[in-house]
Structures are given as structure tokens and as C-alpha cells.
PDB file of N, CA and C in Angstrom:
ATOM      1  N   MET A   1       0.831  -1.183   0.000  1.00 97.00           N
ATOM      2  CA  MET A   1       0.000   0.000   0.000  1.00 97.00           C
ATOM      3  C   MET A   1       0.874   1.244   0.000  1.00 97.00           C
ATOM      4  N   LYS A   2       0.308   2.313  -0.521  1.00 96.00           N
ATOM      5  CA  LYS A   2       1.028   3.576  -0.595  1.00 96.00           C
ATOM      6  C   LYS A   2       0.511   4.541   0.461  1.00 96.00           C
ATOM      7  N   ALA A   3       1.413   5.408   0.920  1.00 97.00           N
ATOM      8  CA  ALA A   3       1.033   6.437   1.888  1.00 97.00           C
ATOM      9  C   ALA A   3       1.740   7.734   1.530  1.00 97.00           C
ATOM     10  N   ILE A   4       1.006   8.819   1.651  1.00 96.00           N
ATOM     11  CA  ILE A   4       1.575  10.149   1.462  1.00 96.00           C
ATOM     12  C   ILE A   4       1.639  10.820   2.826  1.00 96.00           C
ATOM     13  N   VAL A   5       2.779  11.427   3.114  1.00 98.00           N
ATOM     14  CA  VAL A   5       2.955  12.156   4.370  1.00 98.00           C
ATOM     15  C   VAL A   5       3.151  13.628   4.033  1.00 98.00           C
ATOM     16  N   LEU A   6       2.297  14.483   4.597  1.00 97.00           N
ATOM     17  CA  LEU A   6       2.533  15.920   4.485  1.00 97.00           C
ATOM     18  C   LEU A   6       3.757  16.203   5.341  1.00 97.00           C
ATOM     19  N   TYR A   7       4.834  16.591   4.691  1.00 97.00           N
ATOM     20  CA  TYR A   7       6.146  16.545   5.324  1.00 97.00           C
ATOM     21  C   TYR A   7       6.759  17.918   5.541  1.00 97.00           C
ATOM     22  N   SER A   8       7.064  18.216   6.790  1.00 94.00           N
ATOM     23  CA  SER A   8       7.728  19.476   7.138  1.00 94.00           C
ATOM     24  C   SER A   8       9.241  19.305   7.251  1.00 94.00           C
ATOM     25  N   GLY A   9       9.674  18.070   7.423  1.00 94.00           N
ATOM     26  CA  GLY A   9      11.086  17.813   7.672  1.00 94.00           C
ATOM     27  C   GLY A   9      11.408  17.741   9.149  1.00 94.00           C
ATOM     28  N   GLY A  10      10.402  17.945   9.977  1.00 95.00           N
ATOM     29  CA  GLY A  10      10.588  17.904  11.425  1.00 95.00           C
ATOM     30  C   GLY A  10      10.453  16.503  11.995  1.00 95.00           C
ATOM     31  N   ARG A  11      10.570  16.427  13.305  1.00 96.00           N
ATOM     32  CA  ARG A  11      10.539  15.127  13.995  1.00 96.00           C
ATOM     33  C   ARG A  11       9.221  14.388  13.830  1.00 96.00           C
ATOM     34  N   ASP A  12       8.119  15.100  13.962  1.00 97.00           N
ATOM     35  CA  ASP A  12       6.815  14.432  13.926  1.00 97.00           C
ATOM     36  C   ASP A  12       6.543  13.783  12.570  1.00 97.00           C
ATOM     37  N   SER A  13       6.681  14.563  11.493  1.00 97.00           N
ATOM     38  CA  SER A  13       6.394  13.992  10.178  1.00 97.00           C
ATOM     39  C   SER A  13       7.454  12.966   9.775  1.00 97.00           C
ATOM     40  N   SER A  14       8.691  13.126  10.241  1.00 97.00           N
ATOM     41  CA  SER A  14       9.727  12.119   9.975  1.00 97.00           C
ATOM     42  C   SER A  14       9.405  10.808  10.682  1.00 97.00           C
ATOM     43  N   LEU A  15       8.933  10.899  11.917  1.00 98.00           N
ATOM     44  CA  LEU A  15       8.549   9.696  12.660  1.00 98.00           C
ATOM     45  C   LEU A  15       7.379   8.994  11.983  1.00 98.00           C
ATOM     46  N   VAL A  16       6.387   9.757  11.550  1.00 98.00           N
ATOM     47  CA  VAL A  16       5.239   9.162  10.856  1.00 98.00           C
ATOM     48  C   VAL A  16       5.708   8.423   9.606  1.00 98.00           C
ATOM     49  N   ALA A  17       6.586   9.040   8.827  1.00 98.00           N
ATOM     50  CA  ALA A  17       7.103   8.397   7.613  1.00 98.00           C
ATOM     51  C   ALA A  17       7.843   7.107   7.953  1.00 98.00           C
ATOM     52  N   HIS A  18       8.669   7.163   8.969  1.00 97.00           N
ATOM     53  CA  HIS A  18       9.435   5.982   9.381  1.00 97.00           C
ATOM     54  C   HIS A  18       8.507   4.858   9.841  1.00 97.00           C
ATOM     55  N   LEU A  19       7.503   5.186  10.642  1.00 98.00           N
ATOM     56  CA  LEU A  19       6.569   4.163  11.129  1.00 98.00           C
ATOM     57  C   LEU A  19       5.776   3.542   9.984  1.00 98.00           C
ATOM     58  N   LEU A  20       5.315   4.365   9.058  1.00 98.00           N
ATOM     59  CA  LEU A  20       4.587   3.824   7.906  1.00 98.00           C
ATOM     60  C   LEU A  20       5.473   2.883   7.097  1.00 98.00           C
ATOM     61  N   ASP A  21       6.722   3.283   6.896  1.00 98.00           N
ATOM     62  CA  ASP A  21       7.678   2.428   6.188  1.00 98.00           C
ATOM     63  C   ASP A  21       7.889   1.117   6.941  1.00 98.00           C
ATOM     64  N   HIS A  22       8.034   1.215   8.233  1.00 98.00           N
ATOM     65  CA  HIS A  22       8.235   0.032   9.077  1.00 98.00           C
ATOM     66  C   HIS A  22       7.079  -0.956   8.937  1.00 98.00           C
ATOM     67  N   PHE A  23       5.872  -0.438   8.794  1.00 98.00           N
ATOM     68  CA  PHE A  23       4.697  -1.297   8.677  1.00 98.00           C
ATOM     69  C   PHE A  23       4.360  -1.657   7.232  1.00 98.00           C
ATOM     70  N   GLY A  24       5.312  -1.433   6.333  1.00 98.00           N
ATOM     71  CA  GLY A  24       5.186  -1.941   4.975  1.00 98.00           C
ATOM     72  C   GLY A  24       4.595  -1.010   3.934  1.00 98.00           C
ATOM     73  N   TYR A  25       4.375   0.232   4.278  1.00 98.00           N
ATOM     74  CA  TYR A  25       3.827   1.174   3.307  1.00 98.00           C
ATOM     75  C   TYR A  25       4.927   1.720   2.405  1.00 98.00           C
ATOM     76  N   GLU A  26       4.569   1.999   1.161  1.00 98.00           N
ATOM     77  CA  GLU A  26       5.454   2.717   0.253  1.00 98.00           C
ATOM     78  C   GLU A  26       5.205   4.205   0.508  1.00 98.00           C
ATOM     79  N   VAL A  27       6.180   4.874   1.078  1.00 98.00           N
ATOM     80  CA  VAL A  27       5.993   6.243   1.574  1.00 98.00           C
ATOM     81  C   VAL A  27       6.493   7.274   0.564  1.00 98.00           C
ATOM     82  N   LYS A  28       5.670   8.290   0.363  1.00 98.00           N
ATOM     83  CA  LYS A  28       6.074   9.452  -0.426  1.00 98.00           C
ATOM     84  C   LYS A  28       5.846  10.686   0.440  1.00 98.00           C
ATOM     85  N   LEU A  29       6.844  11.539   0.499  1.00 98.00           N
ATOM     86  CA  LEU A  29       6.766  12.764   1.285  1.00 98.00           C
ATOM     87  C   LEU A  29       6.386  13.926   0.376  1.00 98.00           C
ATOM     88  N   ILE A  30       5.464  14.757   0.847  1.00 97.00           N
ATOM     89  CA  ILE A  30       5.082  15.942   0.088  1.00 97.00           C
ATOM     90  C   ILE A  30       5.172  17.158   1.004  1.00 97.00           C
ATOM     91  N   THR A  31       5.931  18.142   0.539  1.00 96.00           N
ATOM     92  CA  THR A  31       6.063  19.403   1.252  1.00 96.00           C
ATOM     93  C   THR A  31       5.345  20.480   0.450  1.00 96.00           C
ATOM     94  N   ALA A  32       4.374  21.119   1.073  1.00 95.00           N
ATOM     95  CA  ALA A  32       3.637  22.199   0.417  1.00 95.00           C
ATOM     96  C   ALA A  32       4.434  23.491   0.528  1.00 95.00           C
ATOM     97  N   ASN A  33       4.447  24.256  -0.565  1.00 94.00           N
ATOM     98  CA  ASN A  33       5.192  25.508  -0.568  1.00 94.00           C
ATOM     99  C   ASN A  33       4.417  26.554  -1.356  1.00 94.00           C
ATOM    100  N   ALA A  34       4.182  27.684  -0.727  1.00 92.00           N
ATOM    101  CA  ALA A  34       3.471  28.783  -1.388  1.00 92.00           C
ATOM    102  C   ALA A  34       4.434  29.849  -1.907  1.00 92.00           C
ATOM    103  N   GLY A  35       5.724  29.623  -1.735  1.00 88.00           N
ATOM    104  CA  GLY A  35       6.715  30.561  -2.238  1.00 88.00           C
ATOM    105  C   GLY A  35       6.861  31.824  -1.415  1.00 88.00           C
ATOM    106  N   ILE A  36       6.346  31.808  -0.209  1.00 86.00           N
ATOM    107  CA  ILE A  36       6.424  33.001   0.638  1.00 86.00           C
ATOM    108  C   ILE A  36       7.835  33.173   1.192  1.00 86.00           C
ATOM    109  N   VAL A  37       8.417  32.080   1.651  1.00 82.00           N
ATOM    110  CA  VAL A  37       9.799  32.091   2.136  1.00 82.00           C
ATOM    111  C   VAL A  37      10.637  31.334   1.114  1.00 82.00           C
ATOM    112  N   LYS A  38      11.575  32.029   0.485  1.00 80.00           N
ATOM    113  CA  LYS A  38      12.382  31.443  -0.578  1.00 80.00           C
ATOM    114  C   LYS A  38      13.136  30.212  -0.077  1.00 80.00           C
ATOM    115  N   ASN A  39      12.992  29.126  -0.813  1.00 83.00           N
ATOM    116  CA  ASN A  39      13.707  27.871  -0.549  1.00 83.00           C
ATOM    117  C   ASN A  39      13.416  27.253   0.817  1.00 83.00           C
ATOM    118  N   SER A  40      12.270  27.570   1.399  1.00 84.00           N
ATOM    119  CA  SER A  40      11.942  27.013   2.720  1.00 84.00           C
ATOM    120  C   SER A  40      11.783  25.498   2.682  1.00 84.00           C
ATOM    121  N   TRP A  41      11.529  24.946   1.524  1.00 90.00           N
ATOM    122  CA  TRP A  41      11.319  23.514   1.357  1.00 90.00           C
ATOM    123  C   TRP A  41      12.627  22.720   1.364  1.00 90.00           C
ATOM    124  N   LYS A  42      13.756  23.385   1.221  1.00 92.00           N
ATOM    125  CA  LYS A  42      15.031  22.670   1.073  1.00 92.00           C
ATOM    126  C   LYS A  42      15.392  21.828   2.293  1.00 92.00           C
ATOM    127  N   THR A  43      15.073  22.303   3.478  1.00 93.00           N
ATOM    128  CA  THR A  43      15.360  21.530   4.688  1.00 93.00           C
ATOM    129  C   THR A  43      14.571  20.229   4.687  1.00 93.00           C
ATOM    130  N   ALA A  44      13.304  20.306   4.305  1.00 94.00           N
ATOM    131  CA  ALA A  44      12.474  19.100   4.242  1.00 94.00           C
ATOM    132  C   ALA A  44      13.000  18.139   3.181  1.00 94.00           C
ATOM    133  N   ALA A  45      13.396  18.665   2.035  1.00 95.00           N
ATOM    134  CA  ALA A  45      13.932  17.811   0.970  1.00 95.00           C
ATOM    135  C   ALA A  45      15.200  17.098   1.429  1.00 95.00           C
ATOM    136  N   LYS A  46      16.059  17.822   2.126  1.00 95.00           N
ATOM    137  CA  LYS A  46      17.306  17.234   2.630  1.00 95.00           C
ATOM    138  C   LYS A  46      17.012  16.145   3.659  1.00 95.00           C
ATOM    139  N   ALA A  47      16.095  16.428   4.584  1.00 95.00           N
ATOM    140  CA  ALA A  47      15.741  15.429   5.606  1.00 95.00           C
ATOM    141  C   ALA A  47      15.129  14.190   4.966  1.00 95.00           C
ATOM    142  N   GLY A  48      14.254  14.393   3.997  1.00 94.00           N
ATOM    143  CA  GLY A  48      13.636  13.259   3.307  1.00 94.00           C
ATOM    144  C   GLY A  48      14.659  12.404   2.586  1.00 94.00           C
ATOM    145  N   LYS A  49      15.643  13.050   1.975  1.00 95.00           N
ATOM    146  CA  LYS A  49      16.704  12.321   1.276  1.00 95.00           C
ATOM    147  C   LYS A  49      17.530  11.499   2.262  1.00 95.00           C
ATOM    148  N   ILE A  50      17.858  12.093   3.395  1.00 95.00           N
ATOM    149  CA  ILE A  50      18.621  11.372   4.424  1.00 95.00           C
ATOM    150  C   ILE A  50      17.857  10.138   4.889  1.00 95.00           C
ATOM    151  N   LEU A  51      16.530  10.274   5.023  1.00 95.00           N
ATOM    152  CA  LEU A  51      15.705   9.145   5.460  1.00 95.00           C
ATOM    153  C   LEU A  51      15.465   8.129   4.346  1.00 95.00           C
ATOM    154  N   GLY A  52      15.745   8.511   3.108  1.00 96.00           N
ATOM    155  CA  GLY A  52      15.626   7.588   1.989  1.00 96.00           C
ATOM    156  C   GLY A  52      14.248   7.498   1.351  1.00 96.00           C
ATOM    157  N   PHE A  53      13.431   8.539   1.506  1.00 97.00           N
ATOM    158  CA  PHE A  53      12.089   8.527   0.933  1.00 97.00           C
ATOM    159  C   PHE A  53      12.003   9.424  -0.296  1.00 97.00           C
ATOM    160  N   LYS A  54      11.059   9.093  -1.181  1.00 96.00           N
ATOM    161  CA  LYS A  54      10.754   9.973  -2.302  1.00 96.00           C
ATOM    162  C   LYS A  54      10.151  11.248  -1.722  1.00 96.00           C
ATOM    163  N   HIS A  55      10.511  12.380  -2.324  1.00 97.00           N
ATOM    164  CA  HIS A  55      10.034  13.664  -1.810  1.00 97.00           C
ATOM    165  C   HIS A  55       9.606  14.542  -2.977  1.00 97.00           C
ATOM    166  N   GLU A  56       8.512  15.237  -2.780  1.00 96.00           N
ATOM    167  CA  GLU A  56       8.002  16.157  -3.795  1.00 96.00           C
ATOM    168  C   GLU A  56       7.648  17.483  -3.129  1.00 96.00           C
ATOM    169  N   VAL A  57       7.952  18.569  -3.824  1.00 96.00           N
ATOM    170  CA  VAL A  57       7.526  19.887  -3.368  1.00 96.00           C
ATOM    171  C   VAL A  57       6.286  20.250  -4.175  1.00 96.00           C
ATOM    172  N   LEU A  58       5.214  20.531  -3.476  1.00 95.00           N
ATOM    173  CA  LEU A  58       3.941  20.858  -4.104  1.00 95.00           C
ATOM    174  C   LEU A  58       3.696  22.357  -3.988  1.00 95.00           C
ATOM    175  N   LYS A  59       3.644  23.025  -5.127  1.00 94.00           N
ATOM    176  CA  LYS A  59       3.368  24.464  -5.112  1.00 94.00           C
ATOM    177  C   LYS A  59       1.883  24.664  -4.840  1.00 94.00           C
ATOM    178  N   ILE A  60       1.610  25.482  -3.835  1.00 94.00           N
ATOM    179  CA  ILE A  60       0.223  25.774  -3.486  1.00 94.00           C
ATOM    180  C   ILE A  60      -0.033  27.275  -3.589  1.00 94.00           C
ATOM    181  N   SER A  61      -1.279  27.628  -3.642  1.00 94.00           N
ATOM    182  CA  SER A  61      -1.683  29.025  -3.740  1.00 94.00           C
ATOM    183  C   SER A  61      -1.382  29.774  -2.442  1.00 94.00           C
ATOM    184  N   ARG A  62      -0.935  30.991  -2.591  1.00 95.00           N
ATOM    185  CA  ARG A  62      -0.726  31.843  -1.413  1.00 95.00           C
ATOM    186  C   ARG A  62      -2.044  32.129  -0.706  1.00 95.00           C
ATOM    187  N   GLU A  63      -3.133  31.990  -1.437  1.00 96.00           N
ATOM    188  CA  GLU A  63      -4.456  32.221  -0.847  1.00 96.00           C
ATOM    189  C   GLU A  63      -4.732  31.241   0.294  1.00 96.00           C
ATOM    190  N   ILE A  64      -4.201  30.026   0.192  1.00 96.00           N
ATOM    191  CA  ILE A  64      -4.375  29.044   1.273  1.00 96.00           C
ATOM    192  C   ILE A  64      -3.726  29.572   2.550  1.00 96.00           C
ATOM    193  N   ILE A  65      -2.514  30.077   2.425  1.00 95.00           N
ATOM    194  CA  ILE A  65      -1.789  30.600   3.586  1.00 95.00           C
ATOM    195  C   ILE A  65      -2.469  31.860   4.118  1.00 95.00           C
ATOM    196  N   LYS A  66      -2.907  32.709   3.201  1.00 96.00           N
ATOM    197  CA  LYS A  66      -3.593  33.941   3.605  1.00 96.00           C
ATOM    198  C   LYS A  66      -4.855  33.616   4.402  1.00 96.00           C
ATOM    199  N   ARG A  67      -5.652  32.674   3.906  1.00 97.00           N
ATOM    200  CA  ARG A  67      -6.888  32.309   4.610  1.00 97.00           C
ATOM    201  C   ARG A  67      -6.570  31.649   5.949  1.00 97.00           C
ATOM    202  N   ALA A  68      -5.538  30.812   5.991  1.00 96.00           N
ATOM    203  CA  ALA A  68      -5.142  30.176   7.257  1.00 96.00           C
ATOM    204  C   ALA A  68      -4.757  31.237   8.288  1.00 96.00           C
ATOM    205  N   ALA A  69      -4.034  32.262   7.856  1.00 96.00           N
ATOM    206  CA  ALA A  69      -3.655  33.349   8.767  1.00 96.00           C
ATOM    207  C   ALA A  69      -4.892  34.090   9.270  1.00 96.00           C
ATOM    208  N   GLU A  70      -5.853  34.296   8.386  1.00 97.00           N
ATOM    209  CA  GLU A  70      -7.105  34.954   8.790  1.00 97.00           C
ATOM    210  C   GLU A  70      -7.846  34.125   9.836  1.00 97.00           C
ATOM    211  N   ILE A  71      -7.884  32.811   9.620  1.00 97.00           N
ATOM    212  CA  ILE A  71      -8.555  31.920  10.569  1.00 97.00           C
ATOM    213  C   ILE A  71      -7.884  32.004  11.935  1.00 97.00           C
ATOM    214  N   ALA A  72      -6.557  31.965  11.951  1.00 96.00           N
ATOM    215  CA  ALA A  72      -5.819  32.047  13.219  1.00 96.00           C
ATOM    216  C   ALA A  72      -6.102  33.367  13.927  1.00 96.00           C
ATOM    217  N   GLU A  73      -6.161  34.431  13.161  1.00 95.00           N
ATOM    218  CA  GLU A  73      -6.421  35.748  13.747  1.00 95.00           C
ATOM    219  C   GLU A  73      -7.859  35.861  14.255  1.00 95.00           C
ATOM    220  N   GLU A  74      -8.796  35.303  13.499  1.00 95.00           N
ATOM    221  CA  GLU A  74     -10.214  35.389  13.868  1.00 95.00           C
ATOM    222  C   GLU A  74     -10.531  34.661  15.163  1.00 95.00           C
ATOM    223  N   ASP A  75     -10.004  33.437  15.283  1.00 91.00           N
ATOM    224  CA  ASP A  75     -10.390  32.652  16.467  1.00 91.00           C
ATOM    225  C   ASP A  75      -9.300  32.540  17.522  1.00 91.00           C
ATOM    226  N   GLY A  76      -8.104  33.027  17.213  1.00 89.00           N
ATOM    227  CA  GLY A  76      -7.028  33.018  18.197  1.00 89.00           C
ATOM    228  C   GLY A  76      -6.508  31.637  18.544  1.00 89.00           C
ATOM    229  N   PHE A  77      -6.853  30.660  17.729  1.00 86.00           N
ATOM    230  CA  PHE A  77      -6.439  29.283  18.005  1.00 86.00           C
ATOM    231  C   PHE A  77      -5.768  28.723  16.757  1.00 86.00           C
ATOM    232  N   PRO A  78      -4.435  28.694  16.698  1.00 93.00           N
ATOM    233  CA  PRO A  78      -3.711  28.315  15.488  1.00 93.00           C
ATOM    234  C   PRO A  78      -4.038  26.922  14.940  1.00 93.00           C
ATOM    235  N   LEU A  79      -4.467  26.011  15.794  1.00 94.00           N
ATOM    236  CA  LEU A  79      -4.739  24.655  15.316  1.00 94.00           C
ATOM    237  C   LEU A  79      -5.806  24.645  14.224  1.00 94.00           C
ATOM    238  N   HIS A  80      -6.803  25.499  14.333  1.00 96.00           N
ATOM    239  CA  HIS A  80      -7.840  25.563  13.297  1.00 96.00           C
ATOM    240  C   HIS A  80      -7.244  26.005  11.962  1.00 96.00           C
ATOM    241  N   ALA A  81      -6.310  26.931  12.010  1.00 96.00           N
ATOM    242  CA  ALA A  81      -5.649  27.404  10.796  1.00 96.00           C
ATOM    243  C   ALA A  81      -4.801  26.300  10.174  1.00 96.00           C
ATOM    244  N   VAL A  82      -4.091  25.569  11.002  1.00 95.00           N
ATOM    245  CA  VAL A  82      -3.267  24.454  10.511  1.00 95.00           C
ATOM    246  C   VAL A  82      -4.152  23.382   9.889  1.00 95.00           C
ATOM    247  N   ASN A  83      -5.248  23.053  10.549  1.00 96.00           N
ATOM    248  CA  ASN A  83      -6.174  22.056  10.003  1.00 96.00           C
ATOM    249  C   ASN A  83      -6.737  22.503   8.659  1.00 96.00           C
ATOM    250  N   TYR A  84      -7.075  23.775   8.547  1.00 97.00           N
ATOM    251  CA  TYR A  84      -7.568  24.321   7.282  1.00 97.00           C
ATOM    252  C   TYR A  84      -6.512  24.145   6.188  1.00 97.00           C
ATOM    253  N   ALA A  85      -5.276  24.550   6.475  1.00 96.00           N
ATOM    254  CA  ALA A  85      -4.204  24.453   5.479  1.00 96.00           C
ATOM    255  C   ALA A  85      -3.964  23.006   5.072  1.00 96.00           C
ATOM    256  N   HIS A  86      -3.928  22.102   6.040  1.00 95.00           N
ATOM    257  CA  HIS A  86      -3.732  20.681   5.722  1.00 95.00           C
ATOM    258  C   HIS A  86      -4.843  20.171   4.814  1.00 95.00           C
ATOM    259  N   LYS A  87      -6.075  20.512   5.134  1.00 97.00           N
ATOM    260  CA  LYS A  87      -7.207  20.059   4.319  1.00 97.00           C
ATOM    261  C   LYS A  87      -7.089  20.581   2.889  1.00 97.00           C
ATOM    262  N   GLN A  88      -6.728  21.841   2.739  1.00 97.00           N
ATOM    263  CA  GLN A  88      -6.591  22.425   1.403  1.00 97.00           C
ATOM    264  C   GLN A  88      -5.481  21.738   0.606  1.00 97.00           C
ATOM    265  N   VAL A  89      -4.362  21.460   1.258  1.00 96.00           N
ATOM    266  CA  VAL A  89      -3.250  20.782   0.584  1.00 96.00           C
ATOM    267  C   VAL A  89      -3.660  19.371   0.180  1.00 96.00           C
ATOM    268  N   LEU A  90      -4.361  18.664   1.054  1.00 95.00           N
ATOM    269  CA  LEU A  90      -4.832  17.319   0.712  1.00 95.00           C
ATOM    270  C   LEU A  90      -5.788  17.356  -0.476  1.00 95.00           C
ATOM    271  N   GLU A  91      -6.609  18.383  -0.568  1.00 95.00           N
ATOM    272  CA  GLU A  91      -7.505  18.510  -1.719  1.00 95.00           C
ATOM    273  C   GLU A  91      -6.724  18.730  -3.010  1.00 95.00           C
ATOM    274  N   VAL A  92      -5.653  19.524  -2.950  1.00 93.00           N
ATOM    275  CA  VAL A  92      -4.801  19.730  -4.129  1.00 93.00           C
ATOM    276  C   VAL A  92      -4.171  18.403  -4.543  1.00 93.00           C
ATOM    277  N   ILE A  93      -3.677  17.646  -3.572  1.00 93.00           N
ATOM    278  CA  ILE A  93      -3.065  16.341  -3.858  1.00 93.00           C
ATOM    279  C   ILE A  93      -4.095  15.398  -4.469  1.00 93.00           C
ATOM    280  N   ALA A  94      -5.295  15.371  -3.918  1.00 93.00           N
ATOM    281  CA  ALA A  94      -6.345  14.470  -4.409  1.00 93.00           C
ATOM    282  C   ALA A  94      -6.737  14.799  -5.848  1.00 93.00           C
ATOM    283  N   GLN A  95      -6.649  16.053  -6.226  1.00 91.00           N
ATOM    284  CA  GLN A  95      -6.998  16.454  -7.589  1.00 91.00           C
ATOM    285  C   GLN A  95      -5.943  16.037  -8.604  1.00 91.00           C
ATOM    286  N   LYS A  96      -4.739  15.749  -8.131  1.00 81.00           N
ATOM    287  CA  LYS A  96      -3.653  15.325  -9.031  1.00 81.00           C
ATOM    288  C   LYS A  96      -3.882  13.929  -9.435  1.00 81.00           C
TER     289      LYS A  96
END
């Protein structure tokens, strides 16, 4: 079976990728990038390479990040903004 991990290059997403691999999944890492911070995806790409997984940088609309920031500001709870961004990125992936 195949699994896609929304990958930041940090400990949490690296652990998820490793565990999925351990349990027999074919893992692909995807890092979303809206181009706001130049080359911000490079750390994730490097970490993914060290771990030995396929890695892809997915260009996303800045509107996703803008709306996520609005959500965080509106409700004062960043988790809702993160959940919104994750959902939007998963929808972009599903459309591919």
C-alpha cells in the first residue's frame, strides 16, 4: 500500500514516515510551498533524502496561507488554521 505524508522535515512527520515504512507502506513525502519564504522547502527535501524517501515539493496558492492566517487571527487558536491548510493541501493532492 502507498502512503503520502505531508512533510515538514521535522521530527513528527519524519517519525510518521518511518513508522509507515516500518509497517510496509510505500511512503512518499510531500512538502507544500506557497513561495512566501524562498527555498523554505530545502530543509524538508534534505531530511527526506537522508531518510531515503521519495520527496516532492507541491506548489500551493498563497491564498491558502492567507486564509489560514485569517482563521488564526479570527479565532485566536492556530490549530484551526493548521487544520484548514492541511485540508486544502490534501484537496490539491487528491486532484492530481
